[in-house]
Amino acid sequence: MAINHVIIHEVKRDVDGGQVDENLREETNNAAGLAGSLTDDLISLFTHSTLNIGEFAVDGDSELIPPFEQTLLAHYGHLTCNDFVAMTQNMARRYARIMRRPNLQSVKGGLLVFYEYESRGKAWLALAVLQRAEGYNTSADLDLEPSQIIDINKLHLGAAINLTDWEEDLSTRYIKFKTGTAAEVRDYFEEYIGCQRDKQAAILETKNLKKSVQDFAQNSLNLSEDNTQQKIDDVHSFIKEKQKAGEEVKLSDVANRVFPETPDEFLDVARNTYEVGEEIAISNAELKKYLRISGKAGGVSISFDRNLLGSQVIYSEDGKLTFNEIPAALEIEITEELNSRRQYK
């Protein structure tokens, strides 16, 4: 992963209703001078956070081109930007114009960090709106003195556009964005980017979390099918606990709960193979599929995945349950048992 271009502009107001100040750079920041940890932090803002996913649209119409996308089209061709400074200045000035609207006088703005980077063989353009945080530093005489730092690890507002997928029309899921929960902030920032949410995102994230647990349990830990299902049951229980408490479901918390001895290894699979973000949007309908349909009575115990009902498992109105396919090991055991009985007749 590498950052090719980075520039920081500032668009802010100090108090509600105050004037909006613009401080725009005339040249890019030195990307080559970024420490490796800072590069990782910037890229991880759009990897390890919970993000909405979508595409460019105007009022729900993806055939229309919003102003942000128009600016991209004016400056990008074949994944190359002809003037990164001019493009980002244009975007920053439009951000300031939106902030000056009468109904947005409480929006404070902040540092607009634009950067182009490469990740997993794709080119990305990101905008992170970051805030300054109060802190302390020391003078040459080691006296403490107030200081301000950039809160690089906390994404307040931001968007990352997968330029490769966008230019080559490979997907309709090429924007990752975070807009917060306040309606005022969410609405103005989504309008600024011109992004339309993918309503299937929660379904996909919930599915991919389950897949990542199954993959890691079976292929990395070599757990049996039953023990793998126990891990999935544990994830289900954990998510329900979080929902009941009104808390977000975080991937790192899932890792520590379900795989306490190997959380980092699981995180690597979930993030890099299944692209599960840190904070996961949950579809309750999909979450229900984590639990198997099961029952036990009269010496018979039956358990199967819910998604098999209607395909491999058929339930008829007369109360009969038919399995169109059974595990090979079970078939062998049944065959051996029947053959054994015939021998003793």
XYZ file of C-alpha atoms in Angstrom, residues 21-164:
144
model
C -12.504 30.441 6.598
C -10.623 28.782 3.744
C -6.922 27.994 3.920
C -5.996 26.187 0.707
C -2.539 24.920 -0.157
C -0.951 25.832 -3.488
C 1.112 22.658 -3.714
C 0.834 19.078 -2.530
C 2.269 17.904 0.756
C 5.347 15.738 0.533
C 3.946 12.201 0.211
C 7.462 10.759 0.126
C 8.104 12.255 3.545
C 5.208 10.503 5.242
C 6.292 8.022 7.869
C 5.196 4.458 7.231
C 2.908 4.497 10.260
C 1.157 7.687 9.069
C 0.634 6.182 5.625
C -0.878 3.078 7.232
C -3.091 5.236 9.471
C -4.475 7.223 6.541
C -5.199 4.145 4.446
C -6.686 2.241 7.392
C -9.274 5.016 7.886
C -11.191 3.424 5.027
C -10.284 -0.176 5.817
C -10.948 -0.683 9.508
C -13.928 1.640 10.004
C -17.595 0.902 9.542
C -18.527 2.487 6.258
C -21.486 2.890 4.010
C -20.995 1.602 0.492
C -22.500 2.946 -2.699
C -22.092 4.820 -5.962
C -22.451 8.330 -7.408
C -26.035 9.498 -7.923
C -28.276 12.554 -7.800
C -31.534 12.149 -5.885
C -31.273 8.387 -6.241
C -30.611 8.491 -9.979
C -27.240 6.899 -10.773
C -27.500 8.054 -14.394
C -27.018 11.688 -13.311
C -23.540 13.021 -12.548
C -23.144 14.954 -9.253
C -20.679 17.897 -9.052
C -18.028 15.890 -7.155
C -17.990 13.256 -9.899
C -17.945 15.967 -12.560
C -14.744 17.294 -10.991
C -13.232 13.813 -11.037
C -14.126 13.423 -14.712
C -12.501 16.769 -15.496
C -9.200 15.754 -13.916
C -8.876 11.973 -14.144
C -8.160 9.836 -17.169
C -6.738 6.329 -17.197
C -6.281 6.552 -13.409
C -4.015 9.611 -13.765
C -4.873 13.052 -12.363
C -3.808 15.995 -14.534
C -3.755 18.556 -11.664
C -4.219 17.206 -8.141
C -3.886 20.659 -6.520
C -6.491 22.361 -8.736
C -8.896 19.447 -8.399
C -8.777 19.381 -4.600
C -8.973 23.184 -4.350
C -12.147 23.016 -6.455
C -13.555 20.361 -4.126
C -12.579 22.309 -0.987
C -14.191 25.544 -2.252
C -17.440 23.708 -2.962
C -17.301 22.230 0.558
C -17.027 25.795 1.908
C -19.977 26.976 -0.211
C -22.165 24.209 1.191
C -21.104 25.089 4.766
C -22.232 28.698 4.200
C -25.862 27.680 3.621
C -28.245 29.229 6.181
C -29.332 25.820 7.505
C -25.752 24.623 8.093
C -24.446 27.358 10.405
C -23.488 24.850 13.106
C -21.249 22.775 10.821
C -17.632 23.404 11.871
C -15.739 21.762 8.997
C -12.094 20.937 9.649
C -8.983 19.725 7.885
C -9.752 18.279 4.444
C -7.108 15.672 3.731
C -7.202 14.525 0.104
C -4.953 11.634 -0.869
C -4.578 9.167 -3.683
C -3.360 5.719 -2.724
C -3.015 2.146 -3.912
C -4.493 -0.822 -2.064
C -4.946 -4.439 -3.170
C -4.084 -3.578 -6.756
C -6.663 -0.778 -7.014
C -6.270 3.012 -7.168
C -8.248 5.056 -4.625
C -8.960 8.733 -3.975
C -9.850 9.552 -0.383
C -11.111 12.607 1.453
C -10.926 12.543 5.247
C -12.387 15.410 7.283
C -10.286 15.457 10.434
C -10.332 17.620 13.560
C -7.652 19.203 15.659
C -7.448 17.887 19.212
C -6.118 19.702 22.271
C -2.927 18.268 23.709
C 0.427 19.169 25.214
C 4.004 19.323 24.065
C 7.288 20.293 25.696
C 9.544 23.240 25.000
C 13.305 23.019 24.577
C 13.521 23.433 28.367
C 11.029 20.580 28.808
C 8.291 22.866 30.059
C 4.766 21.698 29.275
C 2.877 23.939 26.897
C -0.531 23.635 25.203
C -0.522 22.235 21.699
C -2.911 21.067 19.023
C -2.608 17.769 17.184
C -4.518 16.205 14.306
C -6.791 13.407 15.479
C -5.582 11.068 12.714
C -7.064 7.901 14.186
C -10.667 9.080 14.286
C -12.588 9.503 11.044
C -15.414 12.019 11.511
C -16.473 12.376 7.889
C -14.904 10.919 4.809
C -15.170 9.081 1.548
C -12.905 6.881 -0.538
C -13.572 6.294 -4.221
C -12.267 3.149 -5.866
C -11.002 4.884 -9.002
C -10.257 1.614 -10.755
